Amino acid sequence: MTAIQDMSLFTSIIVIFISAAFTDNILLARFLGMCSCLGVSKKVDTSMGLGAAVVFVTASTAALNYLVYQYILIPFHLEFLRLITFIIVIAAFVQLIEMIIERFSPALYNALGIFLPLITVNCAILGISLFMLNKPYGFWQTFAFGLGGGFGWFLAITLIGGIREKIREESLPNGLAGPGITLIIIGIMSLAFVGFSGMIKI
Amino acid sequence: MADTAKKIFIKGLWEENPIFRQVLGVCSTLAVTNLLVNTLFMCFGVMFTTALSSLTISILRNYIPRRIRMIVQVLIIASYVMMVDIIIKALNPDIHRFIGPYVGLIITNCIIMGRAEAFASQNRPWSSFIDGIASGLGYSLILVAIALIREPLGFGTILGYVLPAREVWWHQWTIMVMPPGAFFMLAIATWIGRNLSPATPKRQG
């Protein structure tokens, strides 16, 4: 905890990014975003589409929520309203982005379009905003935390998508196909990511 | 849709169990099941929120414009979650410190949104309330079962009481309380659950 304040801003940003993406992977160590992960990770390209959207939205909403929390909620002593405020910020942001993309880049809208509404109820996004409250971060560090968390999620869901594509044709025991086997795959991947823990402490 | 209360209850609790049948709300399942105490508080929060938000959404269902229904539902759910957050903080600040972020995440727990969207927005308040309670109970059932396996294996305790075996021969199985243990246990629970209750025919609704 103390180390992060002693570092220069640039170093701390890099450390936070790496630790959020690997040692504290939001999907494999914090269990967030499982629902959409189990639902969408059937193929690599859809996984990557949703992953990219999540990276963008987590980074932006973490920064936005940081500003709202520090400069609106704390001065007015409204911290107990944080849950409802954060979810409104996220929902409004996603809606806004959807409209902007639809207007300016129909190609990107078609690629990303169906994933955007899913993101509002993706717990990884709200989770990042809630976890940042417990950390002594400044604005840019929060942004790095959001970006790293999103990137970790992107990495995990893409890998899972790749493995699921490979095992689609295999025959599995009754009842294990679908979510069951996916959870076992995630468990094995999570074992690998547990190996990262302790590498960096934040 | 003319189901009796009992039928709705059994459906939510077992036949369409949110965890192993619909695979909803798994995030919190994994995170809080390493200690039974945390699990019980979390189950309370989820049951409270599903039941009351289903009731509220069902009462208001004819007044909510279709286009903005998602955001209205999220707001209703978020207000109940805020209450749960404050209640847990008052009852037990220590536990709140640990599961606090996950309590906030009940808002995005797909069980609640799923029940609101699939059931409460089309049914009468009373049956929606029953449906909410049943789904919450179905969720709690699996969570408590998983916690009852993870806590003794990982820490050698149940609800904080040290089991006699831990002193004698049991070596604590740390991986059970770490993330991979959660994934494996949930996978096994899904597997068993799906075999015990064979797939029901597609819903008409």
Short mmCIF file of C-alpha atoms in Angstrom, two decimals:
data_model
loop_
_atom_site.label_atom_id
_atom_site.label_comp_id
_atom_site.label_asym_id
_atom_site.label_seq_id
_atom_site.Cartn_x
_atom_site.Cartn_y
_atom_site.Cartn_z
CA MET A 1 0.00 0.00 0.00
CA THR A 2 2.75 2.44 0.86
CA ALA A 3 4.85 1.62 -2.15
CA ILE A 4 2.41 3.05 -4.64
CA GLN A 5 2.56 6.57 -3.19
CA ASP A 6 6.35 6.63 -3.26
CA MET A 7 6.57 5.86 -6.94
CA SER A 8 6.57 8.50 -9.62
CA LEU A 9 3.24 8.94 -11.37
CA PHE A 10 4.40 7.22 -14.53
CA THR A 11 5.82 4.15 -12.79
CA SER A 12 2.78 3.78 -10.59
CA ILE A 13 0.49 3.89 -13.62
CA ILE A 14 2.40 1.08 -15.29
CA VAL A 15 2.48 -1.00 -12.11
CA ILE A 16 -1.24 -0.53 -11.55
CA PHE A 17 -2.04 -1.46 -15.13
CA ILE A 18 -0.04 -4.68 -14.99
CA SER A 19 -1.31 -5.72 -11.61
CA ALA A 20 -4.94 -5.03 -12.54
CA ALA A 21 -4.56 -7.02 -15.74
CA PHE A 22 -2.60 -10.01 -14.44
CA THR A 23 -2.23 -10.48 -10.70
CA ASP A 24 -5.71 -9.23 -9.88
CA ASN A 25 -7.44 -10.36 -13.04
CA ILE A 26 -11.02 -9.19 -12.80
CA LEU A 27 -12.51 -12.38 -14.24
CA LEU A 28 -10.20 -15.04 -12.86
CA ALA A 29 -9.39 -13.66 -9.41
CA ARG A 30 -12.34 -11.36 -8.67
CA PHE A 31 -15.04 -13.41 -10.45
CA LEU A 32 -16.65 -10.44 -12.14
CA GLY A 33 -18.29 -10.46 -15.53
CA MET A 34 -18.93 -14.19 -15.41
CA CYS A 35 -22.48 -14.06 -16.72
CA SER A 36 -21.69 -12.38 -20.01
CA CYS A 37 -18.47 -14.36 -20.21
CA LEU A 38 -20.29 -17.70 -20.05
CA GLY A 39 -22.90 -16.48 -22.50
CA VAL A 40 -20.73 -14.87 -25.14
CA SER A 41 -17.45 -16.79 -25.13
CA LYS A 42 -18.48 -19.41 -27.68
CA LYS A 43 -16.30 -17.96 -30.43
CA VAL A 44 -13.10 -15.95 -30.56
CA ASP A 45 -14.34 -13.06 -32.66
CA THR A 46 -17.46 -12.36 -30.60
CA SER A 47 -15.38 -12.66 -27.44
CA MET A 48 -12.95 -10.10 -28.79
CA GLY A 49 -15.76 -7.76 -29.81
CA LEU A 50 -17.29 -7.77 -26.36
CA GLY A 51 -13.84 -7.62 -24.76
CA ALA A 52 -12.88 -4.51 -26.72
CA ALA A 53 -16.14 -2.80 -25.78
CA VAL A 54 -15.53 -3.66 -22.12
CA VAL A 55 -11.98 -2.25 -22.16
CA PHE A 56 -13.24 1.04 -23.53
CA VAL A 57 -16.20 1.34 -21.17
CA THR A 58 -14.39 0.30 -17.97
CA ALA A 59 -11.56 2.76 -18.53
CA SER A 60 -13.92 5.65 -19.27
CA THR A 61 -16.47 4.93 -16.56
CA ALA A 62 -13.82 4.34 -13.89
CA ALA A 63 -12.42 7.80 -14.63
CA LEU A 64 -15.89 9.39 -14.79
CA ASN A 65 -17.04 7.76 -11.58
CA TYR A 66 -13.84 8.84 -9.86
CA LEU A 67 -14.55 12.47 -10.76
CA VAL A 68 -18.20 12.20 -9.73
CA TYR A 69 -17.29 10.58 -6.42
CA GLN A 70 -14.47 12.96 -5.51
CA TYR A 71 -16.00 16.23 -6.65
CA ILE A 72 -19.76 15.73 -6.24
CA LEU A 73 -20.53 12.99 -3.72
CA ILE A 74 -17.79 13.66 -1.13
CA PRO A 75 -18.23 17.47 -0.88
CA PHE A 76 -21.98 17.03 -0.38
CA HIS A 77 -21.61 14.02 1.98
CA LEU A 78 -23.68 11.82 -0.30
CA GLU A 79 -21.40 8.78 -0.23
CA PHE A 80 -24.33 6.48 0.56
CA LEU A 81 -25.77 7.28 -2.87
CA ARG A 82 -22.69 5.88 -4.60
CA LEU A 83 -24.29 2.68 -5.87
CA ILE A 84 -27.18 4.36 -7.58
CA THR A 85 -24.97 7.16 -8.92
CA PHE A 86 -22.42 4.80 -10.41
CA ILE A 87 -25.00 2.69 -12.17
CA ILE A 88 -26.66 5.78 -13.64
CA VAL A 89 -23.31 7.11 -14.88
CA ILE A 90 -22.53 3.75 -16.50
CA ALA A 91 -25.98 3.34 -18.09
CA ALA A 92 -25.97 6.92 -19.39
CA PHE A 93 -22.43 6.61 -20.73
CA VAL A 94 -23.19 3.38 -22.57
CA GLN A 95 -26.36 4.86 -24.06
CA LEU A 96 -24.46 7.95 -25.19
CA ILE A 97 -21.65 5.96 -26.76
CA GLU A 98 -24.18 3.81 -28.55
CA MET A 99 -25.80 6.88 -30.10
CA ILE A 100 -22.47 8.47 -31.05
CA ILE A 101 -21.15 5.32 -32.69
CA GLU A 102 -24.42 4.77 -34.53
CA ARG A 103 -24.23 8.31 -35.94
CA PHE A 104 -20.57 8.44 -36.94
CA SER A 105 -19.45 4.92 -37.69
CA PRO A 106 -22.13 2.47 -38.84
CA ALA A 107 -19.45 -0.17 -39.49
CA LEU A 108 -18.21 -0.05 -35.92
CA TYR A 109 -21.81 0.07 -34.71
CA ASN A 110 -22.60 -3.15 -36.53
CA ALA A 111 -19.51 -4.81 -35.11
CA LEU A 112 -20.01 -3.60 -31.57
CA GLY A 113 -23.69 -2.75 -31.55
CA ILE A 114 -25.24 -5.82 -29.98
CA PHE A 115 -22.61 -5.88 -27.23
CA LEU A 116 -23.21 -2.41 -25.90
CA PRO A 117 -26.54 -3.00 -24.13
CA LEU A 118 -25.03 -6.12 -22.54
CA ILE A 119 -22.36 -3.97 -20.97
CA THR A 120 -24.65 -1.99 -18.69
CA VAL A 121 -25.39 -5.13 -16.72
CA ASN A 122 -21.85 -6.47 -16.85
CA CYS A 123 -20.68 -6.56 -13.27
CA ALA A 124 -17.04 -6.09 -14.25
CA ILE A 125 -17.77 -2.46 -15.08
CA LEU A 126 -19.56 -1.61 -11.86
CA GLY A 127 -17.08 -3.80 -9.98
CA ILE A 128 -14.08 -1.76 -11.14
CA SER A 129 -15.81 1.42 -10.05
CA LEU A 130 -16.56 -0.04 -6.62
CA PHE A 131 -13.12 -1.57 -6.05
CA MET A 132 -11.37 1.70 -6.86
CA LEU A 133 -13.06 3.28 -3.82
CA ASN A 134 -10.91 1.15 -1.51
CA LYS A 135 -7.68 2.23 -3.15
CA PRO A 136 -5.68 5.41 -2.61
CA TYR A 137 -5.52 6.32 -6.29
CA GLY A 138 -5.44 9.66 -8.08
CA PHE A 139 -7.19 10.35 -11.36
CA TRP A 140 -4.64 8.89 -13.79
CA GLN A 141 -4.02 5.90 -11.55
CA THR A 142 -7.76 5.20 -11.49
CA PHE A 143 -7.80 5.41 -15.25
CA ALA A 144 -4.93 2.92 -15.44
CA PHE A 145 -6.76 0.63 -13.01
CA GLY A 146 -9.88 0.70 -15.21
CA LEU A 147 -7.87 0.16 -18.39
CA GLY A 148 -5.89 -2.69 -16.85
CA GLY A 149 -8.97 -4.36 -15.43
CA GLY A 150 -10.73 -4.14 -18.78
CA PHE A 151 -7.67 -5.49 -20.56
CA GLY A 152 -7.43 -8.42 -18.17
CA TRP A 153 -11.07 -9.26 -18.88
CA PHE A 154 -10.47 -8.98 -22.62
CA LEU A 155 -7.49 -11.32 -22.37
CA ALA A 156 -9.37 -13.89 -20.30
CA ILE A 157 -12.52 -14.00 -22.42
CA THR A 158 -10.51 -14.24 -25.65
CA LEU A 159 -8.52 -17.20 -24.32
CA ILE A 160 -11.69 -18.91 -23.11
CA GLY A 161 -13.33 -18.30 -26.50
CA GLY A 162 -10.35 -19.92 -28.22
CA ILE A 163 -10.47 -23.01 -26.01
CA ARG A 164 -14.23 -23.36 -26.35
CA GLU A 165 -13.94 -23.26 -30.14
CA LYS A 166 -11.54 -26.19 -29.96
CA ILE A 167 -13.69 -28.36 -27.71
CA ARG A 168 -17.00 -27.69 -29.44
CA GLU A 169 -16.93 -30.97 -31.35
CA GLU A 170 -15.87 -33.15 -28.42
CA SER A 171 -18.43 -35.38 -26.73
CA LEU A 172 -18.84 -34.64 -23.04
CA PRO A 173 -20.54 -36.41 -20.12
CA ASN A 174 -24.24 -35.73 -19.78
CA GLY A 175 -24.92 -32.38 -18.12
CA LEU A 176 -21.37 -31.13 -18.34
CA ALA A 177 -21.65 -29.56 -21.79
CA GLY A 178 -22.05 -25.79 -21.91
CA PRO A 179 -21.53 -23.90 -18.66
CA GLY A 180 -20.14 -26.89 -16.74
CA ILE A 181 -17.12 -27.51 -18.90
CA THR A 182 -16.55 -23.78 -19.38
CA LEU A 183 -16.33 -23.33 -15.62
CA ILE A 184 -13.77 -26.12 -15.39
CA ILE A 185 -11.70 -24.48 -18.14
CA ILE A 186 -11.90 -21.16 -16.33
CA GLY A 187 -10.85 -22.91 -13.12
CA ILE A 188 -7.74 -24.33 -14.77
CA MET A 189 -6.89 -20.93 -16.27
CA SER A 190 -7.43 -19.37 -12.89
CA LEU A 191 -4.89 -21.80 -11.41
CA ALA A 192 -2.37 -20.39 -13.86
CA PHE A 193 -3.23 -16.81 -12.98
CA VAL A 194 -2.96 -17.55 -9.25
CA GLY A 195 0.71 -18.10 -10.03
CA PHE A 196 0.99 -14.40 -10.84
CA SER A 197 -0.28 -13.32 -7.46
CA GLY A 198 2.35 -11.97 -5.12
CA MET A 199 4.41 -10.75 -8.05
CA ILE A 200 3.29 -7.15 -7.50
CA LYS A 201 1.56 -5.88 -4.39
CA ILE A 202 -0.63 -2.82 -4.59
CA MET B 1 -49.30 -18.16 -16.99
CA ALA B 2 -52.06 -19.43 -14.72
CA ASP B 3 -49.57 -21.08 -12.41
CA THR B 4 -50.45 -21.47 -8.77
CA ALA B 5 -48.20 -20.04 -6.12
CA LYS B 6 -46.85 -23.47 -5.26
CA LYS B 7 -45.95 -24.25 -8.85
CA ILE B 8 -44.16 -20.93 -9.29
CA PHE B 9 -42.27 -21.58 -6.08
CA ILE B 10 -41.00 -25.01 -7.08
CA LYS B 11 -40.12 -23.75 -10.54
CA GLY B 12 -37.95 -20.94 -9.20
CA LEU B 13 -36.40 -23.08 -6.49
CA TRP B 14 -35.48 -26.16 -8.46
CA GLU B 15 -36.82 -26.69 -11.99
CA GLU B 16 -35.52 -23.36 -13.24
CA ASN B 17 -32.90 -22.88 -10.59
CA PRO B 18 -31.08 -19.64 -11.37
CA ILE B 19 -27.60 -21.04 -10.83
CA PHE B 20 -27.35 -24.42 -12.52
CA ARG B 21 -30.28 -24.21 -14.93
CA GLN B 22 -30.25 -20.61 -16.13
CA VAL B 23 -26.60 -19.88 -15.18
CA LEU B 24 -27.37 -16.43 -13.86
CA GLY B 25 -25.79 -14.51 -11.05
CA VAL B 26 -22.68 -16.65 -10.83
CA CYS B 27 -20.26 -13.80 -10.10
CA SER B 28 -21.26 -13.41 -6.50
CA THR B 29 -21.69 -17.16 -6.10
CA LEU B 30 -18.00 -17.59 -6.65
CA ALA B 31 -16.77 -14.66 -4.65
CA VAL B 32 -18.58 -15.04 -1.34
CA THR B 33 -18.70 -18.81 -0.87
CA ASN B 34 -15.34 -19.24 0.85
CA LEU B 35 -16.89 -18.48 4.25
CA LEU B 36 -20.38 -19.55 5.28
CA VAL B 37 -21.08 -16.33 7.22
CA ASN B 38 -20.43 -14.18 4.17
CA THR B 39 -22.61 -16.48 2.12
CA LEU B 40 -25.55 -16.15 4.51
CA PHE B 41 -25.39 -12.36 4.45
CA MET B 42 -25.15 -12.37 0.68
CA CYS B 43 -28.14 -14.74 0.36
CA PHE B 44 -30.17 -12.48 2.59
CA GLY B 45 -29.30 -9.51 0.37
CA VAL B 46 -30.21 -11.29 -2.84
CA MET B 47 -33.50 -12.68 -1.52
CA PHE B 48 -34.55 -9.33 -0.13
CA THR B 49 -33.76 -7.59 -3.41
CA THR B 50 -35.30 -10.14 -5.79
CA ALA B 51 -38.52 -10.40 -3.82
CA LEU B 52 -39.09 -6.70 -3.29
CA SER B 53 -37.88 -5.48 -6.67
CA SER B 54 -40.04 -8.09 -8.42
CA LEU B 55 -43.00 -6.90 -6.37
CA THR B 56 -42.36 -3.23 -7.13
CA ILE B 57 -41.73 -3.74 -10.82
CA SER B 58 -44.85 -5.84 -11.09
CA ILE B 59 -47.00 -3.17 -9.40
CA LEU B 60 -45.61 -0.52 -11.72
CA ARG B 61 -45.56 -2.70 -14.83
CA ASN B 62 -48.41 -0.90 -16.60
CA TYR B 63 -46.98 2.54 -15.95
CA ILE B 64 -43.42 2.02 -17.17
CA PRO B 65 -42.94 2.98 -20.83
CA ARG B 66 -41.39 0.09 -22.75
CA ARG B 67 -38.49 2.05 -24.19
CA ILE B 68 -37.03 3.11 -20.86
CA ARG B 69 -38.00 0.05 -18.84
CA MET B 70 -34.44 -1.19 -18.42
CA ILE B 71 -33.24 1.95 -16.72
CA VAL B 72 -36.34 2.13 -14.52
CA GLN B 73 -35.79 -1.47 -13.43
CA VAL B 74 -32.14 -0.80 -12.69
CA LEU B 75 -33.09 2.19 -10.56
CA ILE B 76 -35.69 0.23 -8.58
CA ILE B 77 -33.19 -2.57 -7.98
CA ALA B 78 -30.44 -0.11 -7.05
CA SER B 79 -32.61 1.50 -4.38
CA TYR B 80 -33.26 -1.85 -2.71
CA VAL B 81 -29.59 -2.79 -2.90
CA MET B 82 -28.73 0.48 -1.21
CA MET B 83 -31.02 -0.52 1.67
CA VAL B 84 -29.37 -3.95 1.90
CA ASP B 85 -25.96 -2.29 1.91
CA ILE B 86 -26.92 -0.03 4.80
CA ILE B 87 -28.58 -2.88 6.74
CA ILE B 88 -25.53 -5.15 6.47
CA LYS B 89 -23.24 -2.30 7.44
CA ALA B 90 -25.32 -1.70 10.55
CA LEU B 91 -25.56 -5.37 11.50
CA ASN B 92 -21.96 -6.37 10.98
CA PRO B 93 -19.34 -3.83 9.86
CA ASP B 94 -16.56 -6.47 9.68
CA ILE B 95 -18.40 -8.59 7.17
CA HIS B 96 -19.44 -5.50 5.29
CA ARG B 97 -15.80 -4.58 4.80
CA PHE B 98 -15.18 -7.89 3.08
CA ILE B 99 -18.31 -8.38 0.98
CA GLY B 100 -19.15 -4.67 0.55
CA PRO B 101 -18.27 -4.38 -3.16
CA TYR B 102 -20.10 -7.63 -3.89
CA VAL B 103 -23.23 -6.35 -2.15
CA GLY B 104 -23.13 -3.37 -4.49
CA LEU B 105 -22.83 -5.78 -7.34
CA ILE B 106 -26.23 -7.29 -6.53
CA ILE B 107 -27.50 -4.46 -8.77
CA THR B 108 -25.96 -6.10 -11.79
CA ASN B 109 -26.77 -9.61 -10.59
CA CYS B 110 -28.45 -11.09 -13.60
CA ILE B 111 -30.93 -13.14 -11.55
CA ILE B 112 -32.71 -10.01 -10.43
CA MET B 113 -32.75 -8.34 -13.83
CA GLY B 114 -33.70 -11.66 -15.40
CA ARG B 115 -36.68 -12.21 -13.09
CA ALA B 116 -37.78 -8.60 -13.50
CA GLU B 117 -37.65 -8.86 -17.26
CA ALA B 118 -38.94 -12.41 -17.73
CA PHE B 119 -41.56 -12.61 -14.99
CA ALA B 120 -42.39 -9.48 -13.01
CA SER B 121 -43.01 -7.27 -16.02
CA GLN B 122 -45.83 -9.57 -17.18
CA ASN B 123 -47.37 -10.97 -14.01
CA ARG B 124 -49.43 -9.96 -11.01
CA PRO B 125 -47.66 -8.53 -7.95
CA TRP B 126 -48.38 -11.50 -5.68
CA SER B 127 -47.05 -14.17 -8.03
CA SER B 128 -44.06 -11.97 -8.85
CA PHE B 129 -43.27 -11.71 -5.16
CA ILE B 130 -43.42 -15.50 -4.79
CA ASP B 131 -41.30 -15.90 -7.89
CA GLY B 132 -38.71 -13.49 -6.52
CA ILE B 133 -38.51 -15.31 -3.18
CA ALA B 134 -38.25 -18.68 -4.91
CA SER B 135 -35.46 -17.56 -7.21
CA GLY B 136 -33.62 -16.05 -4.26
CA LEU B 137 -34.02 -19.29 -2.32
CA GLY B 138 -32.86 -21.39 -5.26
CA TYR B 139 -29.78 -19.21 -5.43
CA SER B 140 -29.20 -19.48 -1.68
CA LEU B 141 -29.58 -23.26 -1.78
CA ILE B 142 -26.66 -23.71 -4.16
CA LEU B 143 -24.56 -21.03 -2.48
CA VAL B 144 -24.90 -22.55 0.98
CA ALA B 145 -24.13 -26.00 -0.42
CA ILE B 146 -20.95 -24.74 -2.08
CA ALA B 147 -19.90 -22.79 1.01
CA LEU B 148 -20.47 -25.84 3.20
CA ILE B 149 -17.92 -27.70 1.11
CA ARG B 150 -15.41 -24.90 0.59
CA GLU B 151 -15.12 -23.62 4.13
CA PRO B 152 -14.41 -26.95 5.89
CA LEU B 153 -12.01 -28.10 3.18
CA GLY B 154 -10.18 -24.79 2.90
CA PHE B 155 -10.10 -23.45 6.46
CA GLY B 156 -11.15 -26.47 8.51
CA THR B 157 -13.98 -24.50 10.07
CA ILE B 158 -17.76 -24.15 9.81
CA LEU B 159 -19.20 -20.72 10.64
CA GLY B 160 -15.87 -19.98 12.32
CA TYR B 161 -15.94 -23.03 14.63
CA VAL B 162 -12.86 -25.16 14.25
CA LEU B 163 -13.67 -28.72 13.30
CA PRO B 164 -11.94 -31.37 15.44
CA ALA B 165 -10.32 -32.97 12.42
CA ARG B 166 -8.25 -29.86 11.77
CA GLU B 167 -6.28 -30.32 14.95
CA VAL B 168 -5.54 -33.97 14.27
CA TRP B 169 -4.96 -34.96 10.69
CA TRP B 170 -6.59 -32.51 8.28
CA HIS B 171 -4.19 -30.39 6.29
CA GLN B 172 -5.96 -27.27 5.05
CA TRP B 173 -6.66 -27.39 1.38
CA THR B 174 -5.90 -23.80 0.51
CA ILE B 175 -6.83 -24.04 -3.13
CA MET B 176 -10.48 -24.51 -2.10
CA VAL B 177 -10.74 -21.00 -0.71
CA MET B 178 -8.84 -19.49 -3.61
CA PRO B 179 -10.51 -18.62 -6.94
CA PRO B 180 -9.82 -21.94 -8.75
CA GLY B 181 -11.62 -23.89 -6.00
CA ALA B 182 -14.69 -21.74 -6.55
CA PHE B 183 -14.74 -22.41 -10.27
CA PHE B 184 -14.34 -26.17 -9.84
CA MET B 185 -17.02 -26.39 -7.14
CA LEU B 186 -19.51 -24.42 -9.21
CA ALA B 187 -18.76 -26.59 -12.23
CA ILE B 188 -19.45 -29.71 -10.18
CA ALA B 189 -22.63 -28.20 -8.72
CA THR B 190 -23.86 -27.38 -12.23
CA TRP B 191 -23.03 -30.86 -13.43
CA ILE B 192 -24.85 -32.58 -10.57
CA GLY B 193 -27.79 -30.21 -10.73
CA ARG B 194 -28.29 -30.70 -14.44
CA ASN B 195 -28.25 -34.45 -14.08
CA LEU B 196 -30.69 -34.46 -11.17
CA SER B 197 -33.28 -32.31 -12.89
CA PRO B 198 -33.54 -33.29 -16.55
CA ALA B 199 -34.14 -30.43 -18.96
CA THR B 200 -37.68 -29.12 -18.77
CA PRO B 201 -39.40 -28.43 -22.09
CA LYS B 202 -38.98 -24.92 -23.41
CA ARG B 203 -40.94 -22.27 -21.57
CA GLN B 204 -44.07 -21.03 -23.27
CA GLY B 205 -43.68 -17.47 -21.98
#
